Amino acid sequence: KNQVEQSPQSLIILEGKNCTLQCNYTVSPFSNLRWYKQDTGRGPVSLTIMTFSENTKSNGRYTATLDADTKQSSLHITASQLSDSASYICVVSARGGSYIPTFGRGTSLIVHP
Amino acid sequence: GAGVSQSPSNKVTEKGKDVELRCDPISGHTALYWYRQSLGQGLEFLIYFQGNSAPDKSGLPSDRFSAERTGGSVSTLTIQRTQQEDSAVYLCASSILDVSSYNSPLHFGNGTRLTVT
């Protein structure tokens, strides 16, 4: 069964600090992994996509990594801002049939001033 | 351009009543998804439409839930005889999908918050 597990479930950090969110998956055959950001009261928005051949990708202060061998991904946030407070969701898509991706439960990040 | 639009943004209904939730996807997007998100929980897949193909209804929790997509565009999610456990945010997403587009992102609306009293 395809599964996506995220950790930690929640995280509180001070503004300006860095943090790293983790995602482990068992989706097969692997196509791609996306990180979404969901602000309170809004729908999720895609931050970055990782395909099989990519190890790291940056989008501003967000850097995603992928280890396809261990089936792990991380999202690193540098110099956090209050606006980074949100839920971060790891979503993995399989190749060859279903276009229904598998969602993790998300990590809730709170950035305090 | 316009994003995915959902209406109403909030809906309060009495237990036992039927409700209809509407989703207007991004123009040209062939794939449309419905998800449910209970308070503090992850997204739960409900149903998926792709072009003129039969929808994937594997996520619908009971036969009280149904959805249709007219003309390959607007979609309506209907919940009959609502129960208190149906209270949640219902999110719609659309995407450009074809056999070479596994990498297309889902574009979400901001959801309909349903409260069953």
PDB file of C-alpha atoms in Angstrom:
ATOM      1  CA  LYS A   1       0.000   0.000   0.000  1.00  0.00           C
ATOM      2  CA  ASN A   2       1.308   3.458  -0.921  1.00  0.00           C
ATOM      3  CA  GLN A   3       2.045   5.525   2.167  1.00  0.00           C
ATOM      4  CA  VAL A   4       3.641   8.866   3.034  1.00  0.00           C
ATOM      5  CA  GLU A   5       4.788   9.544   6.597  1.00  0.00           C
ATOM      6  CA  GLN A   6       5.866  12.983   7.809  1.00  0.00           C
ATOM      7  CA  SER A   7       7.698  14.114  10.895  1.00  0.00           C
ATOM      8  CA  PRO A   8       7.515  15.919  13.144  1.00  0.00           C
ATOM      9  CA  GLN A   9       3.748  16.285  13.402  1.00  0.00           C
ATOM     10  CA  SER A  10       4.219  19.820  14.678  1.00  0.00           C
ATOM     11  CA  LEU A  11       7.103  22.194  15.233  1.00  0.00           C
ATOM     12  CA  ILE A  12       7.533  25.551  16.954  1.00  0.00           C
ATOM     13  CA  ILE A  13      10.569  27.716  16.198  1.00  0.00           C
ATOM     14  CA  LEU A  14      11.675  31.300  16.702  1.00  0.00           C
ATOM     15  CA  GLU A  15      11.744  33.753  13.837  1.00  0.00           C
ATOM     16  CA  GLY A  16      15.060  33.719  12.038  1.00  0.00           C
ATOM     17  CA  LYS A  17      15.880  30.114  12.930  1.00  0.00           C
ATOM     18  CA  ASN A  18      16.225  27.257  10.458  1.00  0.00           C
ATOM     19  CA  CYS A  19      14.234  24.016  10.482  1.00  0.00           C
ATOM     20  CA  THR A  20      14.002  20.745   8.594  1.00  0.00           C
ATOM     21  CA  LEU A  21      10.880  18.708   7.920  1.00  0.00           C
ATOM     22  CA  GLN A  22      11.026  15.017   7.015  1.00  0.00           C
ATOM     23  CA  CYS A  23       9.050  12.803   4.647  1.00  0.00           C
ATOM     24  CA  ASN A  24       9.336   9.029   4.166  1.00  0.00           C
ATOM     25  CA  TYR A  25       7.365   7.249   1.460  1.00  0.00           C
ATOM     26  CA  THR A  26       6.640   3.772   0.144  1.00  0.00           C
ATOM     27  CA  VAL A  27       4.983   4.831  -3.136  1.00  0.00           C
ATOM     28  CA  SER A  28       6.038   2.658  -6.058  1.00  0.00           C
ATOM     29  CA  PRO A  29       6.865   2.996  -8.879  1.00  0.00           C
ATOM     30  CA  PHE A  30       8.007   6.482  -7.993  1.00  0.00           C
ATOM     31  CA  SER A  31       7.265   9.399 -10.305  1.00  0.00           C
ATOM     32  CA  ASN A  32       7.719  12.582  -8.296  1.00  0.00           C
ATOM     33  CA  LEU A  33       7.487  14.145  -4.850  1.00  0.00           C
ATOM     34  CA  ARG A  34       6.025  17.562  -4.151  1.00  0.00           C
ATOM     35  CA  TRP A  35       6.031  19.739  -1.068  1.00  0.00           C
ATOM     36  CA  TYR A  36       2.928  21.881  -0.609  1.00  0.00           C
ATOM     37  CA  LYS A  37       2.394  24.765   1.807  1.00  0.00           C
ATOM     38  CA  GLN A  38      -1.076  25.209   3.277  1.00  0.00           C
ATOM     39  CA  ASP A  39      -1.804  28.471   5.063  1.00  0.00           C
ATOM     40  CA  THR A  40      -4.673  28.506   7.547  1.00  0.00           C
ATOM     41  CA  GLY A  41      -8.003  28.724   5.764  1.00  0.00           C
ATOM     42  CA  ARG A  42      -6.470  28.283   2.318  1.00  0.00           C
ATOM     43  CA  GLY A  43      -5.855  25.436  -0.098  1.00  0.00           C
ATOM     44  CA  PRO A  44      -2.364  23.903  -0.428  1.00  0.00           C
ATOM     45  CA  VAL A  45       0.077  25.526  -2.860  1.00  0.00           C
ATOM     46  CA  SER A  46       2.968  23.681  -4.506  1.00  0.00           C
ATOM     47  CA  LEU A  47       6.433  24.769  -3.332  1.00  0.00           C
ATOM     48  CA  THR A  48       8.703  22.407  -5.199  1.00  0.00           C
ATOM     49  CA  ILE A  49       8.767  19.168  -7.163  1.00  0.00           C
ATOM     50  CA  MET A  50      11.445  16.477  -7.041  1.00  0.00           C
ATOM     51  CA  THR A  51      11.775  13.825  -9.742  1.00  0.00           C
ATOM     52  CA  PHE A  52      13.789  10.608  -9.549  1.00  0.00           C
ATOM     53  CA  SER A  53      17.019  12.089 -10.888  1.00  0.00           C
ATOM     54  CA  GLU A  54      17.031  15.165  -8.651  1.00  0.00           C
ATOM     55  CA  ASN A  55      18.789  15.298  -5.283  1.00  0.00           C
ATOM     56  CA  THR A  56      18.182  18.873  -4.262  1.00  0.00           C
ATOM     57  CA  LYS A  57      16.132  21.835  -5.393  1.00  0.00           C
ATOM     58  CA  SER A  58      15.735  25.311  -3.965  1.00  0.00           C
ATOM     59  CA  ASN A  59      12.900  27.809  -4.078  1.00  0.00           C
ATOM     60  CA  GLY A  60      13.991  30.930  -2.244  1.00  0.00           C
ATOM     61  CA  ARG A  61      14.467  30.046   1.433  1.00  0.00           C
ATOM     62  CA  TYR A  62      13.040  26.563   0.866  1.00  0.00           C
ATOM     63  CA  THR A  63      15.370  23.710  -0.095  1.00  0.00           C
ATOM     64  CA  ALA A  64      14.054  20.225  -0.778  1.00  0.00           C
ATOM     65  CA  THR A  65      16.182  17.091  -0.938  1.00  0.00           C
ATOM     66  CA  LEU A  66      15.394  13.620  -2.210  1.00  0.00           C
ATOM     67  CA  ASP A  67      17.087  10.289  -1.592  1.00  0.00           C
ATOM     68  CA  ALA A  68      15.335   7.864  -3.928  1.00  0.00           C
ATOM     69  CA  ASP A  69      17.296   4.909  -2.562  1.00  0.00           C
ATOM     70  CA  THR A  70      16.088   5.344   1.011  1.00  0.00           C
ATOM     71  CA  LYS A  71      12.783   6.887  -0.122  1.00  0.00           C
ATOM     72  CA  GLN A  72      13.230   9.957   2.006  1.00  0.00           C
ATOM     73  CA  SER A  73      12.802  13.670   1.387  1.00  0.00           C
ATOM     74  CA  SER A  74      13.384  16.723   3.511  1.00  0.00           C
ATOM     75  CA  LEU A  75      12.295  20.340   3.321  1.00  0.00           C
ATOM     76  CA  HIS A  76      14.708  22.813   4.866  1.00  0.00           C
ATOM     77  CA  ILE A  77      13.544  26.327   5.670  1.00  0.00           C
ATOM     78  CA  THR A  78      16.247  28.922   6.168  1.00  0.00           C
ATOM     79  CA  ALA A  79      15.929  32.121   8.216  1.00  0.00           C
ATOM     80  CA  SER A  80      12.295  31.488   9.045  1.00  0.00           C
ATOM     81  CA  GLN A  81       9.717  34.263   8.883  1.00  0.00           C
ATOM     82  CA  LEU A  82       6.352  34.646  10.583  1.00  0.00           C
ATOM     83  CA  SER A  83       4.706  34.011   7.215  1.00  0.00           C
ATOM     84  CA  ASP A  84       6.242  30.535   7.129  1.00  0.00           C
ATOM     85  CA  SER A  85       3.715  29.473   9.771  1.00  0.00           C
ATOM     86  CA  ALA A  86       1.635  26.898   7.917  1.00  0.00           C
ATOM     87  CA  SER A  87       1.159  23.197   7.331  1.00  0.00           C
ATOM     88  CA  TYR A  88       3.702  21.590   4.997  1.00  0.00           C
ATOM     89  CA  ILE A  89       2.452  18.565   3.124  1.00  0.00           C
ATOM     90  CA  CYS A  90       4.538  15.952   1.318  1.00  0.00           C
ATOM     91  CA  VAL A  91       2.769  14.430  -1.695  1.00  0.00           C
ATOM     92  CA  VAL A  92       4.110  11.524  -3.752  1.00  0.00           C
ATOM     93  CA  SER A  93       2.887  10.430  -7.189  1.00  0.00           C
ATOM     94  CA  ALA A  94       3.294   6.998  -8.726  1.00  0.00           C
ATOM     95  CA  ARG A  95       4.041   6.315 -12.364  1.00  0.00           C
ATOM     96  CA  GLY A  96       2.003   4.192 -14.705  1.00  0.00           C
ATOM     97  CA  GLY A  97      -1.676   4.386 -14.043  1.00  0.00           C
ATOM     98  CA  SER A  98      -3.282   6.302 -11.203  1.00  0.00           C
ATOM     99  CA  TYR A  99      -3.091  10.077 -11.233  1.00  0.00           C
ATOM    100  CA  ILE A 100      -4.187  10.092  -7.607  1.00  0.00           C
ATOM    101  CA  PRO A 101      -1.192  11.158  -5.521  1.00  0.00           C
ATOM    102  CA  THR A 102      -0.588   9.993  -1.966  1.00  0.00           C
ATOM    103  CA  PHE A 103      -0.681  12.720   0.682  1.00  0.00           C
ATOM    104  CA  GLY A 104       1.152  12.860   3.972  1.00  0.00           C
ATOM    105  CA  ARG A 105      -0.674  14.226   7.017  1.00  0.00           C
ATOM    106  CA  GLY A 106       1.511  17.325   7.066  1.00  0.00           C
ATOM    107  CA  THR A 107       3.786  19.065   9.547  1.00  0.00           C
ATOM    108  CA  SER A 108       2.310  22.067  11.304  1.00  0.00           C
ATOM    109  CA  LEU A 109       4.967  24.772  11.643  1.00  0.00           C
ATOM    110  CA  ILE A 110       4.534  27.741  13.961  1.00  0.00           C
ATOM    111  CA  VAL A 111       7.086  30.565  13.820  1.00  0.00           C
ATOM    112  CA  HIS A 112       7.104  32.795  16.893  1.00  0.00           C
ATOM    113  CA  PRO A 113       8.498  36.357  16.937  1.00  0.00           C
TER     114      PRO A 113
ATOM    115  CA  GLY B   1      -5.439  33.998 -14.493  1.00  0.00           C
ATOM    116  CA  ALA B   2      -8.298  32.821 -12.301  1.00  0.00           C
ATOM    117  CA  GLY B   3      -7.622  29.975  -9.931  1.00  0.00           C
ATOM    118  CA  VAL B   4      -9.910  27.221  -8.706  1.00  0.00           C
ATOM    119  CA  SER B   5     -13.098  28.685  -7.287  1.00  0.00           C
ATOM    120  CA  GLN B   6     -15.274  26.983  -4.686  1.00  0.00           C
ATOM    121  CA  SER B   7     -18.676  27.997  -3.374  1.00  0.00           C
ATOM    122  CA  PRO B   8     -20.006  28.559  -0.881  1.00  0.00           C
ATOM    123  CA  SER B   9     -16.980  29.329   1.279  1.00  0.00           C
ATOM    124  CA  ASN B  10     -18.968  28.410   4.365  1.00  0.00           C
ATOM    125  CA  LYS B  11     -22.082  26.286   4.794  1.00  0.00           C
ATOM    126  CA  VAL B  12     -23.996  25.551   7.977  1.00  0.00           C
ATOM    127  CA  THR B  13     -26.710  22.943   7.697  1.00  0.00           C
ATOM    128  CA  GLU B  14     -28.913  20.898   9.981  1.00  0.00           C
ATOM    129  CA  LYS B  15     -28.356  17.199  10.422  1.00  0.00           C
ATOM    130  CA  GLY B  16     -30.354  15.244   7.861  1.00  0.00           C
ATOM    131  CA  LYS B  17     -30.371  17.952   5.194  1.00  0.00           C
ATOM    132  CA  ASP B  18     -28.754  17.610   1.779  1.00  0.00           C
ATOM    133  CA  VAL B  19     -25.960  19.973   0.666  1.00  0.00           C
ATOM    134  CA  GLU B  20     -24.311  20.752  -2.654  1.00  0.00           C
ATOM    135  CA  LEU B  21     -20.791  22.105  -2.935  1.00  0.00           C
ATOM    136  CA  ARG B  22     -19.543  23.617  -6.165  1.00  0.00           C
ATOM    137  CA  CYS B  23     -16.127  23.721  -7.798  1.00  0.00           C
ATOM    138  CA  ASP B  24     -15.061  25.754 -10.826  1.00  0.00           C
ATOM    139  CA  PRO B  25     -11.681  24.423 -11.987  1.00  0.00           C
ATOM    140  CA  ILE B  26      -9.048  26.321 -13.927  1.00  0.00           C
ATOM    141  CA  SER B  27     -10.038  26.547 -17.588  1.00  0.00           C
ATOM    142  CA  GLY B  28      -8.443  23.781 -19.654  1.00  0.00           C
ATOM    143  CA  HIS B  29      -7.645  21.540 -16.700  1.00  0.00           C
ATOM    144  CA  THR B  30      -8.858  18.051 -17.502  1.00  0.00           C
ATOM    145  CA  ALA B  31      -8.390  16.516 -14.064  1.00  0.00           C
ATOM    146  CA  LEU B  32     -10.495  17.419 -11.035  1.00  0.00           C
ATOM    147  CA  TYR B  33     -10.204  16.092  -7.476  1.00  0.00           C
ATOM    148  CA  TRP B  34     -12.284  16.400  -4.317  1.00  0.00           C
ATOM    149  CA  TYR B  35     -10.680  16.063  -0.886  1.00  0.00           C
ATOM    150  CA  ARG B  36     -11.973  16.311   2.659  1.00  0.00           C
ATOM    151  CA  GLN B  37      -9.964  17.795   5.516  1.00  0.00           C
ATOM    152  CA  SER B  38     -11.202  17.431   9.060  1.00  0.00           C
ATOM    153  CA  LEU B  39      -9.934  19.816  11.721  1.00  0.00           C
ATOM    154  CA  GLY B  40      -6.224  19.335  12.274  1.00  0.00           C
ATOM    155  CA  GLN B  41      -6.092  16.334   9.945  1.00  0.00           C
ATOM    156  CA  GLY B  42      -4.560  15.563   6.578  1.00  0.00           C
ATOM    157  CA  LEU B  43      -6.344  15.580   3.237  1.00  0.00           C
ATOM    158  CA  GLU B  44      -8.613  12.602   2.570  1.00  0.00           C
ATOM    159  CA  PHE B  45      -9.156  11.721  -1.107  1.00  0.00           C
ATOM    160  CA  LEU B  46     -12.810  11.470  -2.139  1.00  0.00           C
ATOM    161  CA  ILE B  47     -13.199  11.325  -5.928  1.00  0.00           C
ATOM    162  CA  TYR B  48     -11.253  12.002  -9.148  1.00  0.00           C
ATOM    163  CA  PHE B  49     -12.481  13.015 -12.618  1.00  0.00           C
ATOM    164  CA  GLN B  50     -10.289  12.858 -15.723  1.00  0.00           C
ATOM    165  CA  GLY B  51     -11.716  14.066 -19.012  1.00  0.00           C
ATOM    166  CA  ASN B  52     -14.594  11.885 -20.211  1.00  0.00           C
ATOM    167  CA  SER B  53     -13.415   8.787 -18.336  1.00  0.00           C
ATOM    168  CA  ALA B  54     -15.478   7.208 -15.587  1.00  0.00           C
ATOM    169  CA  PRO B  55     -14.623   8.885 -12.267  1.00  0.00           C
ATOM    170  CA  ASP B  56     -12.589   7.138  -9.592  1.00  0.00           C
ATOM    171  CA  LYS B  57     -14.998   7.060  -6.647  1.00  0.00           C
ATOM    172  CA  SER B  58     -12.850   4.867  -4.437  1.00  0.00           C
ATOM    173  CA  GLY B  59     -12.514   7.502  -1.708  1.00  0.00           C
ATOM    174  CA  LEU B  60     -16.180   8.279  -1.138  1.00  0.00           C
ATOM    175  CA  PRO B  61     -16.920   7.301   2.496  1.00  0.00           C
ATOM    176  CA  SER B  62     -20.545   6.254   1.980  1.00  0.00           C
ATOM    177  CA  ASP B  63     -23.346   6.197  -0.573  1.00  0.00           C
ATOM    178  CA  ARG B  64     -24.582   9.505   0.866  1.00  0.00           C
ATOM    179  CA  PHE B  65     -21.726  11.139  -1.046  1.00  0.00           C
ATOM    180  CA  SER B  66     -21.834  11.654  -4.807  1.00  0.00           C
ATOM    181  CA  ALA B  67     -20.267  13.976  -7.334  1.00  0.00           C
ATOM    182  CA  GLU B  68     -20.698  14.907 -10.937  1.00  0.00           C
ATOM    183  CA  ARG B  69     -18.785  16.952 -13.437  1.00  0.00           C
ATOM    184  CA  THR B  70     -20.814  18.542 -16.185  1.00  0.00           C
ATOM    185  CA  GLY B  71     -19.291  19.272 -19.569  1.00  0.00           C
ATOM    186  CA  GLY B  72     -15.839  18.444 -18.303  1.00  0.00           C
ATOM    187  CA  SER B  73     -15.726  21.648 -16.277  1.00  0.00           C
ATOM    188  CA  VAL B  74     -17.792  22.549 -13.188  1.00  0.00           C
ATOM    189  CA  SER B  75     -18.183  19.872 -10.523  1.00  0.00           C
ATOM    190  CA  THR B  76     -20.723  19.467  -7.749  1.00  0.00           C
ATOM    191  CA  LEU B  77     -20.217  17.351  -4.633  1.00  0.00           C
ATOM    192  CA  THR B  78     -23.510  16.332  -3.018  1.00  0.00           C
ATOM    193  CA  ILE B  79     -23.893  15.025   0.506  1.00  0.00           C
ATOM    194  CA  GLN B  80     -27.296  13.591   1.313  1.00  0.00           C
ATOM    195  CA  ARG B  81     -28.767  13.288   4.807  1.00  0.00           C
ATOM    196  CA  THR B  82     -25.794  15.059   6.365  1.00  0.00           C
ATOM    197  CA  GLN B  83     -24.369  13.805   9.646  1.00  0.00           C
ATOM    198  CA  GLN B  84     -22.294  15.685  12.228  1.00  0.00           C
ATOM    199  CA  GLU B  85     -19.215  13.667  11.257  1.00  0.00           C
ATOM    200  CA  ASP B  86     -19.478  15.196   7.765  1.00  0.00           C
ATOM    201  CA  SER B  87     -18.348  18.532   9.231  1.00  0.00           C
ATOM    202  CA  ALA B  88     -15.044  19.360   7.552  1.00  0.00           C
ATOM    203  CA  VAL B  89     -13.437  21.517   4.881  1.00  0.00           C
ATOM    204  CA  TYR B  90     -14.068  20.168   1.394  1.00  0.00           C
ATOM    205  CA  LEU B  91     -11.276  21.055  -1.030  1.00  0.00           C
ATOM    206  CA  CYS B  92     -11.359  20.869  -4.792  1.00  0.00           C
ATOM    207  CA  ALA B  93      -8.257  20.750  -6.999  1.00  0.00           C
ATOM    208  CA  SER B  94      -7.671  20.717 -10.733  1.00  0.00           C
ATOM    209  CA  SER B  95      -4.700  19.831 -12.893  1.00  0.00           C
ATOM    210  CA  ILE B  96      -3.540  19.541 -16.474  1.00  0.00           C
ATOM    211  CA  LEU B  97      -3.009  15.824 -16.931  1.00  0.00           C
ATOM    212  CA  ASP B  98      -2.153  13.615 -19.856  1.00  0.00           C
ATOM    213  CA  VAL B  99      -0.009  10.503 -20.253  1.00  0.00           C
ATOM    214  CA  SER B 100       3.154  12.613 -20.141  1.00  0.00           C
ATOM    215  CA  SER B 101       2.155  14.933 -17.314  1.00  0.00           C
ATOM    216  CA  TYR B 102       2.632  13.044 -14.077  1.00  0.00           C
ATOM    217  CA  ASN B 103       4.572  16.094 -12.937  1.00  0.00           C
ATOM    218  CA  SER B 104       1.708  18.587 -13.141  1.00  0.00           C
ATOM    219  CA  PRO B 105       0.822  20.156  -9.781  1.00  0.00           C
ATOM    220  CA  LEU B 106      -2.618  20.188  -8.228  1.00  0.00           C
ATOM    221  CA  HIS B 107      -4.134  23.662  -8.000  1.00  0.00           C
ATOM    222  CA  PHE B 108      -6.445  23.900  -5.004  1.00  0.00           C
ATOM    223  CA  GLY B 109      -9.371  26.127  -4.218  1.00  0.00           C
ATOM    224  CA  ASN B 110      -9.737  27.534  -0.705  1.00  0.00           C
ATOM    225  CA  GLY B 111     -12.415  25.032   0.188  1.00  0.00           C
ATOM    226  CA  THR B 112     -15.936  24.992   1.565  1.00  0.00           C
ATOM    227  CA  ARG B 113     -16.171  24.770   5.347  1.00  0.00           C
ATOM    228  CA  LEU B 114     -19.180  22.586   6.114  1.00  0.00           C
ATOM    229  CA  THR B 115     -20.695  22.583   9.592  1.00  0.00           C
ATOM    230  CA  VAL B 116     -23.499  20.150  10.369  1.00  0.00           C
ATOM    231  CA  THR B 117     -25.447  21.090  13.502  1.00  0.00           C
TER     232      THR B 117
END
